[in-house]
Coordinates of C-alpha atoms in Angstrom, one line a residue:
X1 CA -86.2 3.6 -87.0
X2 CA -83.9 0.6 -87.9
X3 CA -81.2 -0.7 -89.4
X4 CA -77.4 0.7 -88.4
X5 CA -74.6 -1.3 -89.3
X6 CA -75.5 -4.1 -87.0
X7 CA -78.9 -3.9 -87.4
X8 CA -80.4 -1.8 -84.5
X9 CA -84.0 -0.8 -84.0
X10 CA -83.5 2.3 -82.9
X11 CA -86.1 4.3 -80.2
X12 CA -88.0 6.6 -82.6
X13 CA -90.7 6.6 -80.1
X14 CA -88.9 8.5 -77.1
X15 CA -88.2 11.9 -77.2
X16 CA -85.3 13.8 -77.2
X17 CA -83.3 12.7 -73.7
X18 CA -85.6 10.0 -73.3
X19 CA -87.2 12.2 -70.3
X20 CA -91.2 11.1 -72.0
X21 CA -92.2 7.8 -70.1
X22 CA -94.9 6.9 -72.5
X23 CA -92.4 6.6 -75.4
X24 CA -90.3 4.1 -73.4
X25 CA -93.3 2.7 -72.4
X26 CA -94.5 2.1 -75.9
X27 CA -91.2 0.5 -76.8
X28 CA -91.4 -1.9 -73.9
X29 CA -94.6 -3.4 -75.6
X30 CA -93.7 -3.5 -78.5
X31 CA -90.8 -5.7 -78.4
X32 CA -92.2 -7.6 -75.1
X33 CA -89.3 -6.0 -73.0
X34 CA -91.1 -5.2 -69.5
X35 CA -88.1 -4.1 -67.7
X36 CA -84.9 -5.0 -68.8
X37 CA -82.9 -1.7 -69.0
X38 CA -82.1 0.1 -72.2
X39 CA -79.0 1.4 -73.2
X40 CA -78.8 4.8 -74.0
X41 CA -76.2 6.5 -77.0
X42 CA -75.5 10.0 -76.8
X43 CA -73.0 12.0 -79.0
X44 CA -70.3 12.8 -76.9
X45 CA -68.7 13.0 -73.6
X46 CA -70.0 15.9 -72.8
X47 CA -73.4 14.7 -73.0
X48 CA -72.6 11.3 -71.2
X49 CA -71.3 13.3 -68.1
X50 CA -74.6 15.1 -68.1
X51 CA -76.6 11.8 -67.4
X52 CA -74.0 9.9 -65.1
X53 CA -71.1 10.5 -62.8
X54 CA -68.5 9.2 -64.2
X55 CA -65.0 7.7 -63.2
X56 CA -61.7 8.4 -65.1
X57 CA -62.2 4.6 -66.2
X58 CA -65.3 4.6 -66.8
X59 CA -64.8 7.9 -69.3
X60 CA -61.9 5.4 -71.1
X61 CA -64.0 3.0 -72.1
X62 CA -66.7 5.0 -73.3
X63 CA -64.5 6.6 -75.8
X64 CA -62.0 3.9 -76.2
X65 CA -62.2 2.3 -80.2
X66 CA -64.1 -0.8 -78.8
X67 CA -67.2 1.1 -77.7
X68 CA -68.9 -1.1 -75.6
X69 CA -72.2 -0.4 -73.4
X70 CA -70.3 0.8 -70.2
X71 CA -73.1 1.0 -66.8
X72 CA -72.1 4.1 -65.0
X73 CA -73.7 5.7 -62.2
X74 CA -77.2 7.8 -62.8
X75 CA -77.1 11.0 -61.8
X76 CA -79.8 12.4 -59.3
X77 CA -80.6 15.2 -62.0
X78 CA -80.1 13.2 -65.2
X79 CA -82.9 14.1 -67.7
X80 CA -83.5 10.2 -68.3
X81 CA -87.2 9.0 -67.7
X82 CA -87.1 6.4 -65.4
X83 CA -88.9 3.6 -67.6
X84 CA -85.3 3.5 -69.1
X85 CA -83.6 1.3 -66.4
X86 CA -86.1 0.3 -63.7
X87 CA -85.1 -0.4 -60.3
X88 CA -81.5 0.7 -61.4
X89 CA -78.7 3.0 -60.0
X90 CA -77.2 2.5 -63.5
X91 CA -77.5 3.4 -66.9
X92 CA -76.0 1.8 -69.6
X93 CA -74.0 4.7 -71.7
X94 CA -72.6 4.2 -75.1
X95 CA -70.7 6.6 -77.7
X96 CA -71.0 6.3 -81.6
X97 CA -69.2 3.5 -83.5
X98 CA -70.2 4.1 -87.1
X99 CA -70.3 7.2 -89.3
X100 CA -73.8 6.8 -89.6
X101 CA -74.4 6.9 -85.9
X102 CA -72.3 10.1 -86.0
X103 CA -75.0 11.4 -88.2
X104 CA -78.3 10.7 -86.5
X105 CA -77.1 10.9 -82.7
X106 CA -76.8 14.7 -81.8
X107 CA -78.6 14.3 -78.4
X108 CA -79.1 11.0 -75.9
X109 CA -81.2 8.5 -77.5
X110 CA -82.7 5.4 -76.0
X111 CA -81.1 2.2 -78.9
X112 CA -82.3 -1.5 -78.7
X113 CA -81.6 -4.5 -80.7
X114 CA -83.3 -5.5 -83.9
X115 CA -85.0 -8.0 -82.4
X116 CA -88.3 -9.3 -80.2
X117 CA -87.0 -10.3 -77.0
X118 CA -85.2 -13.8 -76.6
X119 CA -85.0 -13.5 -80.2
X120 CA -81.7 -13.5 -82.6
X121 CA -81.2 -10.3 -83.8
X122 CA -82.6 -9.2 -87.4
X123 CA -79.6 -8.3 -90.0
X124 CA -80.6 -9.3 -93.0
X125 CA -83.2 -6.5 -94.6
X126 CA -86.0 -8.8 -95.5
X127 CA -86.0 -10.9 -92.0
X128 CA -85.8 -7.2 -90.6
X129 CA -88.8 -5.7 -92.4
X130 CA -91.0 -8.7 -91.6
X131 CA -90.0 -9.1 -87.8
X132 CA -89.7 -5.9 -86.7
X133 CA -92.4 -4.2 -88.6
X134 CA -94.7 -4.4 -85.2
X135 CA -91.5 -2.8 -83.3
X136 CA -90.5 -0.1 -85.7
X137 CA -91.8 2.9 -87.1
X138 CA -89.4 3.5 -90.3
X139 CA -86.8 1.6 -91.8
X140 CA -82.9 3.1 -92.7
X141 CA -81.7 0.1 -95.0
X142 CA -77.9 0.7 -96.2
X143 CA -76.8 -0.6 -99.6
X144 CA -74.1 -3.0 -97.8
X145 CA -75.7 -6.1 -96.2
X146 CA -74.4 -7.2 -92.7
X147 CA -72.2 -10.2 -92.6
X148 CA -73.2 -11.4 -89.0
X149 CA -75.0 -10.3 -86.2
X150 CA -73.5 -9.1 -83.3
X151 CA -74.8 -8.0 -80.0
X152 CA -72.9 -4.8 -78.0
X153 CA -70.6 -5.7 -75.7
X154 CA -71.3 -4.9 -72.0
X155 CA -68.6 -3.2 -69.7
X156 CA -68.4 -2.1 -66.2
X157 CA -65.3 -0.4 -64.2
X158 CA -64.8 -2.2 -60.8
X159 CA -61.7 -0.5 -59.1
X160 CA -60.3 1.4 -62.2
X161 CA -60.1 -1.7 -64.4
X162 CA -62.6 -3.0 -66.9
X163 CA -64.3 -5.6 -65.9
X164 CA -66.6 -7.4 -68.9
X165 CA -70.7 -8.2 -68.1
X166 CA -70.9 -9.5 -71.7
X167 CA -68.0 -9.8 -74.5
X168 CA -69.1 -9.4 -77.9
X169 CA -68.8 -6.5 -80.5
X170 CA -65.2 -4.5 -80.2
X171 CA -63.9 -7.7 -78.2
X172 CA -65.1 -11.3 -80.0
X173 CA -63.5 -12.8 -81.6
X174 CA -59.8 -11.1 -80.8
X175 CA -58.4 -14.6 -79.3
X176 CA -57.2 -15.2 -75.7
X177 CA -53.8 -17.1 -75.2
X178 CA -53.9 -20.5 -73.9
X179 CA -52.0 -23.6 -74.1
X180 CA -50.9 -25.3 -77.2
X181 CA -53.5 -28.2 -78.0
X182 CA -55.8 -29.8 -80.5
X183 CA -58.2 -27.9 -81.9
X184 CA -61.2 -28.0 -79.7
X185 CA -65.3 -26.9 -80.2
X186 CA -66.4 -25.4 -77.0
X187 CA -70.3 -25.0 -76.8
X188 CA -71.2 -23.1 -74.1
X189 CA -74.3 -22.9 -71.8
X190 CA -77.3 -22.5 -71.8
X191 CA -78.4 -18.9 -71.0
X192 CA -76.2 -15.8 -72.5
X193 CA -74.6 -18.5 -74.7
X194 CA -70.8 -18.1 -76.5
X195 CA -68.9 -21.2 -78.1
X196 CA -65.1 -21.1 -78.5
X197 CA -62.5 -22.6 -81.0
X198 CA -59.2 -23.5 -79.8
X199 CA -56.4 -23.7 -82.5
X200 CA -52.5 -22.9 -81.8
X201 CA -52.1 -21.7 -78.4
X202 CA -55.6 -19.5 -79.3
X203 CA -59.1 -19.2 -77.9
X204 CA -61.3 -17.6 -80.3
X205 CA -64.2 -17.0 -77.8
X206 CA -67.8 -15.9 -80.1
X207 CA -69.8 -12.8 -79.7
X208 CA -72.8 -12.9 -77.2
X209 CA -75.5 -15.4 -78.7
X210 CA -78.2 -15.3 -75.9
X211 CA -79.9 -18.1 -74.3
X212 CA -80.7 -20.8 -75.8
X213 CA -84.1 -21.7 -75.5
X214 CA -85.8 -22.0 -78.8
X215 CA -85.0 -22.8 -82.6
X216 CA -84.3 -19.4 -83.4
X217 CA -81.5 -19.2 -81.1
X218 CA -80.4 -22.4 -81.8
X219 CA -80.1 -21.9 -85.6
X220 CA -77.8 -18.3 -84.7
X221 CA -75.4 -21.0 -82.2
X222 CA -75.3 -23.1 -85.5
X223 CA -74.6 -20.6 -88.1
X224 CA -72.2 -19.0 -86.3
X225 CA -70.4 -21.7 -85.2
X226 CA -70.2 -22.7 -88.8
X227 CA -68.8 -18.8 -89.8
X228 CA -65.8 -19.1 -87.0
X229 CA -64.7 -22.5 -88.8
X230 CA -64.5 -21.0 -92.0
X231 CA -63.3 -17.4 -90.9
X232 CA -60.5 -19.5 -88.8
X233 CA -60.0 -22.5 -90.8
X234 CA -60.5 -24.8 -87.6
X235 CA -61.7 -28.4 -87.9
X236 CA -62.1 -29.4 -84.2
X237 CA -60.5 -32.4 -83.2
X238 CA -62.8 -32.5 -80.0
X239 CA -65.8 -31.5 -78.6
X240 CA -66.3 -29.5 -75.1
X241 CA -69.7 -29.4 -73.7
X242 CA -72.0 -28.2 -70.1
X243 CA -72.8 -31.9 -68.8
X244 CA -76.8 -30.8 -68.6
X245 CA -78.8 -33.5 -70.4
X246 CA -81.6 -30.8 -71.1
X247 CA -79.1 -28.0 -72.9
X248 CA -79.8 -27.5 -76.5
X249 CA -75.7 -27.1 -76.8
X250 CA -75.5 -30.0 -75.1
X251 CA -77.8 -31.7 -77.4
X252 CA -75.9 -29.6 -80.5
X253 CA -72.5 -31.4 -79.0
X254 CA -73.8 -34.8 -78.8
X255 CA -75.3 -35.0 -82.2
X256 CA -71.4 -34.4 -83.6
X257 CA -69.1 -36.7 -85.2
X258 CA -66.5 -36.0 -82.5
X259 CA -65.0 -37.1 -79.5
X260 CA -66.7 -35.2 -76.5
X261 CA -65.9 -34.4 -73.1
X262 CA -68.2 -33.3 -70.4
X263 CA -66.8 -29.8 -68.7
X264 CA -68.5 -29.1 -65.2
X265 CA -70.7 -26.0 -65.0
X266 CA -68.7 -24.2 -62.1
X267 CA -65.2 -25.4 -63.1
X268 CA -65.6 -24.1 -66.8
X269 CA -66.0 -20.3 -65.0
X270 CA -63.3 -20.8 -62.6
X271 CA -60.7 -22.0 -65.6
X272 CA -62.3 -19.0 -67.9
X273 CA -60.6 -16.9 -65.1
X274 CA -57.8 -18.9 -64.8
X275 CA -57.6 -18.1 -68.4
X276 CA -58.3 -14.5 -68.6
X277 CA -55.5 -14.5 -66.1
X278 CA -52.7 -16.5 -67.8
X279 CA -52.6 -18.7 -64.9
X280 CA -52.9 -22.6 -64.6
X281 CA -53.7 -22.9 -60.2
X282 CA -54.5 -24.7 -58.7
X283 CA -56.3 -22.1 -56.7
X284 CA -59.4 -21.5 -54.5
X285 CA -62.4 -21.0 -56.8
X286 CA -65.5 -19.1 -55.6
X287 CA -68.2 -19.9 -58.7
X288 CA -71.9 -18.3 -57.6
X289 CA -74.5 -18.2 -60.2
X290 CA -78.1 -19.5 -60.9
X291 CA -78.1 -23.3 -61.3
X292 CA -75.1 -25.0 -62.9
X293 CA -75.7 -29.3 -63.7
X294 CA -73.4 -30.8 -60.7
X295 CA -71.4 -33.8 -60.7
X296 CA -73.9 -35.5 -58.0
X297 CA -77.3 -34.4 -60.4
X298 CA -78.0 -31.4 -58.0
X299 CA -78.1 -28.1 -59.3
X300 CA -74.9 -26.2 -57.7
X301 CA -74.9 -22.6 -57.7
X302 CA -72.3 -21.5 -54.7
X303 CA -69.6 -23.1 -55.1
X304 CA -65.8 -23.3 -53.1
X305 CA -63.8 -25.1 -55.5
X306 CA -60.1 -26.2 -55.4
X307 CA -59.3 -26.1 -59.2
X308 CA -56.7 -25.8 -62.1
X309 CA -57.2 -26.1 -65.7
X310 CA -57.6 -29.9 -65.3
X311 CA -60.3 -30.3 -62.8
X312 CA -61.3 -29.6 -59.3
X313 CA -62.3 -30.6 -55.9
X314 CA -65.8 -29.4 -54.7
X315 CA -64.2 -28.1 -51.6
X316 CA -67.6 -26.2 -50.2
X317 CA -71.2 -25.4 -51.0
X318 CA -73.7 -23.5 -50.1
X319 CA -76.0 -25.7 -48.4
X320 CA -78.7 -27.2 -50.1
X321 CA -82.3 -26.1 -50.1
X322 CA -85.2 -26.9 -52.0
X323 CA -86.3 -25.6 -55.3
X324 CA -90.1 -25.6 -54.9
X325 CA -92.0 -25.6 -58.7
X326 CA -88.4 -26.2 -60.1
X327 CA -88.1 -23.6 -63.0
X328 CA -91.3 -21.8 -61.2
X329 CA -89.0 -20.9 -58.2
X330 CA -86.4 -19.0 -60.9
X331 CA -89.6 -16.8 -62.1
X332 CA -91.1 -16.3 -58.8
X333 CA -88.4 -15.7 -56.0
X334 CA -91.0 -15.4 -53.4
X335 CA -91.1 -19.3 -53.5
X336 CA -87.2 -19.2 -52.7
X337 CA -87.9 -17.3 -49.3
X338 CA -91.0 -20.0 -48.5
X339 CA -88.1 -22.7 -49.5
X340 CA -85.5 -21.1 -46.6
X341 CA -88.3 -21.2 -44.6
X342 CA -88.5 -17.3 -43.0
X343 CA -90.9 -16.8 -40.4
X344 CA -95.1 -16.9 -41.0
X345 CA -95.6 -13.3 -39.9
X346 CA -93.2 -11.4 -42.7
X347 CA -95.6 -9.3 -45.3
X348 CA -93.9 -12.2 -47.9
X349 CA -95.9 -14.9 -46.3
X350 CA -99.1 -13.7 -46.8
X351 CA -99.2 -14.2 -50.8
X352 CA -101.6 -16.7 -51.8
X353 CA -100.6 -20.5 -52.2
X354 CA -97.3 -19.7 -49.7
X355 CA -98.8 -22.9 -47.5
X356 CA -98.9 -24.5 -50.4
X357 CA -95.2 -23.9 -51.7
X358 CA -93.8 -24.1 -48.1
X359 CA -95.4 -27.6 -48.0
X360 CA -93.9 -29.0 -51.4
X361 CA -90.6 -27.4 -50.3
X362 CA -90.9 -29.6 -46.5
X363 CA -91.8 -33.0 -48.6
X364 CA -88.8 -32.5 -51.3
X365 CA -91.7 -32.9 -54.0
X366 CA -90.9 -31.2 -57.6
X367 CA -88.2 -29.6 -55.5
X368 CA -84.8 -30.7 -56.4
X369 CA -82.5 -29.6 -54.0
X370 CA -79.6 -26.8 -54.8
X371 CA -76.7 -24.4 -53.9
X372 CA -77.5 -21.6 -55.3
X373 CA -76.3 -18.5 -54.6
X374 CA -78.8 -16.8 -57.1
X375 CA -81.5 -18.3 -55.5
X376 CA -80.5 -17.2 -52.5
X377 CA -80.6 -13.2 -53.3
X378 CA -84.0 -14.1 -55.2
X379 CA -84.9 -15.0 -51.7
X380 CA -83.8 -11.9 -49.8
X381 CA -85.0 -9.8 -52.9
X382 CA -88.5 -10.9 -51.9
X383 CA -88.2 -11.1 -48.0
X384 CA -87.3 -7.4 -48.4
X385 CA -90.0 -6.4 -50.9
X386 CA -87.7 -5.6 -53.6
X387 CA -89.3 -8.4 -56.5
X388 CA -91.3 -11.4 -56.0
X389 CA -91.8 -12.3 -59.7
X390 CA -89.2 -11.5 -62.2
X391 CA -89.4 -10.5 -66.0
X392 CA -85.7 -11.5 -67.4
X393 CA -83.1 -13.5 -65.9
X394 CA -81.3 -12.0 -62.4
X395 CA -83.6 -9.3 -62.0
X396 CA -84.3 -10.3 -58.8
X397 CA -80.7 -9.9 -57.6
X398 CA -79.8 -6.9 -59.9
X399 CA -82.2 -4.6 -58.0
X400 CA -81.2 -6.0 -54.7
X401 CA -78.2 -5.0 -55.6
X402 CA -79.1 -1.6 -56.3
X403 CA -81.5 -1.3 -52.9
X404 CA -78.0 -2.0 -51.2
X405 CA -76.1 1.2 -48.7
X406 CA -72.9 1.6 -50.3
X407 CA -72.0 2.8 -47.3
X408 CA -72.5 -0.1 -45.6
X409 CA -69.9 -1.8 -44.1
X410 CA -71.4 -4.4 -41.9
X411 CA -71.8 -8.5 -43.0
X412 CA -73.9 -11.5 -42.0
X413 CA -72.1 -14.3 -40.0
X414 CA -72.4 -17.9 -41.7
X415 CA -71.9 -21.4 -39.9
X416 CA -69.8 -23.8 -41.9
X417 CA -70.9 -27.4 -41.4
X418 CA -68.4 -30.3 -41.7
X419 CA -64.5 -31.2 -41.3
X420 CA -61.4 -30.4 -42.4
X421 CA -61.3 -34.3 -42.8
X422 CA -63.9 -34.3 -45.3
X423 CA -64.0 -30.9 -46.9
X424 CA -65.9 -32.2 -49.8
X425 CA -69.2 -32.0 -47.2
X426 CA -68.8 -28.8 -46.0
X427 CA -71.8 -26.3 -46.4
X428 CA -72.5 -22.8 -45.4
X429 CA -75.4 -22.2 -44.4
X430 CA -77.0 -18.8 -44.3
X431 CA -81.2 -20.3 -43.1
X432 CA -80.1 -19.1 -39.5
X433 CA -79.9 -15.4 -40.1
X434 CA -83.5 -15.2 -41.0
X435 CA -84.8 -12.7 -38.2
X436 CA -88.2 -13.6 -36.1
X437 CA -88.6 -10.1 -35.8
X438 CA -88.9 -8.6 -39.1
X439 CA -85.4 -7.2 -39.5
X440 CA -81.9 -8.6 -39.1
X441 CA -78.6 -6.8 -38.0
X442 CA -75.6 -7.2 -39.8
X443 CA -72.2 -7.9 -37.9
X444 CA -69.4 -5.0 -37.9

């Protein structure tokens, strides 16, 4: 089926608890979704406890009126066929939010977007009936059309409080307080895009967009940048954008009639906390991600920054290595581990064309040089056997993650290179912990 009031394609394919594999399976390949977890809607607490352990907080949000996605815990004996989140400890649990959820959801059910992967979803009928007649096996149309798409919001709980993975429906676009200024178009990133409008001491912040990486995409930033200025009655005075030259925002930012200012990757998330904390710093920023654009034309990814609202002094890094095929290296994290250089006689090393890669990483050849911190668990992801090629964006590092003992209470040491004198230079760097023998011990 599809078609709710946000236009969902729903799993008509799985059976009831989602405990058949083939139906998930057949989802997957229909909407070109290897692995990327599903979310899963079940009627009511009862049944959500039956799937996950779950905390006091956790329970709150599920059932709190902004009904986000909220990851929980799996439970050993949860009737949920594994296909549903690979490699995952978690499932993503969601409650009802319409009337007409409350009438087809009387037991879990696997829900996905209205959409192909990487694509905007469908919410108009007709787009919906073309694009997702491959996907979908009946249609439930409504007689009032859907005014704008919206993704789910994401939510875990990280010791008792909420703590947002994406911000969208239930959330977007309630504004976050901020300093009195001129009204100001933020565009966003590139992957898991939002823009913001500023007017009045307010940050209207979008729902989710996705990354953007084609015209589809593009058009969804476009339109629904145009919807907040006419829902808000904003005409920006300026234009904020990621200082990427590649970035289709970037690209969207430029092409306006505005005045623009270039916002550095790293500081933009350490002022979005500043932010979501009502405070101005300076303070000691710790920004790790993928690849951000980085004031030198390296891609910076682990970042110590000392930063307020106003800008920021690179204060560490992690240091540089290569990035051997360039975007190749972010869909195959086994390159990563040839780039840190881990010893020859790990099971890692023996994949075809690793001479090859460990070569182009030694002579710095289509291998610009970053700090990545994502790069780095793609790396130990693959040293460890966990993923060496990855189907959507962190899935590397997610199921590292969810390899780790959280028992565990041991850590890595890390050398810091350079002076107090010039702080600017110094670099941790993590290449010596890379065992000869196989297997590394962790300080306590």
């Amino acid at each position: 089926m599809a078609r709710s009031s946000r236009s969902r394609a729903s799993a008509a394919t799985t059976s009831r608890y989602g405990r058949r594999t083939p139906g998930v399976a057949a989802l997957r390949s229909r909407k070109h979704r290897e692995d990327k977890p599903f979310a899963v809607m079940v009627p009511d607490l009862e049944a959500a406890r039956a799937l996950c352990d779950l905390s006091e907080a956790e329970e709150a949000l599920l059932a709190g009126p902004r009904r986000p996605i909220v990851l929980a815990r799996r439970r050993p004996d949860a009737a949920l066929a594994d296909a549903v989140a690979p490699g995952n400890r978690a499932v993503g649990l969601m409650l009802p939010y319409t009337p007409l959820h409350h009438l087809l959801v009387t037991e879990p059910l696997v829900l996905t977007s209205g959409n192909v992967s990487d694509e905007p979803i469908a919410y108009r009928d007709r787009d919906a009936l073309e694009r997702l007649a491959p996907i979908a096996d009946a249609f439930l149309l409504h007689d009032r059309p859907i005014h704008t798409r919206t993704d789910d919001s994401v939510m875990r709980a990280f010791r008792g409080r909420p703590l947002p993975v994406r911000r969208s429906r239930g959330y977007a676009p309630e504004p976050i307080p901020i300093a009195a200024g001129r009204p100001v178009l933020a565009c966003g990133a590139e992957l898991k895009n939002t823009f913001c409008l500023t007017r009045d001491g307010r940050a209207f912040v979008s729902h989710h967009i996705g990354d953007l990486e084609n015209h589809e995409t593009l058009r969804a930033f476009e339109e629904g940048v145009a919807h907040f200025r006419r829902l808000f009655g904003i005409e920006p005075e300026l234009i904020a954008y990621d200082p990427h030259p590649e970035y289709l925002s970037t690209k969207y930012a430029l092409d306006q009639d505005l005045p623009g200012v270039a916002v550095q990757h790293h500081h933009a998330h350490i002022a979005s906390c500043l932010a979501d904390n009502g405070a101005d710093g300076p303070v000691i920023g710790v920004a790790f991600d993928g690849t951000g654009y980085g004031t030198d034309g390296t891609l910076w990814g682990g970042e110590f920054l000392v930063a307020d609202l106003r800008g920021f002094e690179r204060a560490g890094h992690l240091e540089p290595v290569p990035l051997p095929g360039g975007a190749a290296a972010i869909r195959e994290p086994w390159r990563m581990a040839a780039a840190y250089g881990v010893p020859g006689d790990l099971p890692v090393a023996r994949r075809p064309g690793w001479a090859a890669v460990t070569a182009l990483a030694r002579r710095g050849v289509n291998a610009p040089p970053t700090s990545s911190m994502g790069r780095l668990f793609d790396a130990v992801a693959a040293v460890l056997g966990v993923r060496d090629r990855v189907n959507y964006e962190g899935q590397a590092a997610i199921e590292l993650e969810h390899c780790a003992d959280l028992a565990e209470t041991g850590a890595y040491r890390a050398a810091l290179n350079g002076t107090a004198a010039s702080p600017s230079r110094a670099a941790t760097s993590w290449t010596r912990w890379w065992p000869t023998s196989g297997r590394a011990s962790p300080s306590r």
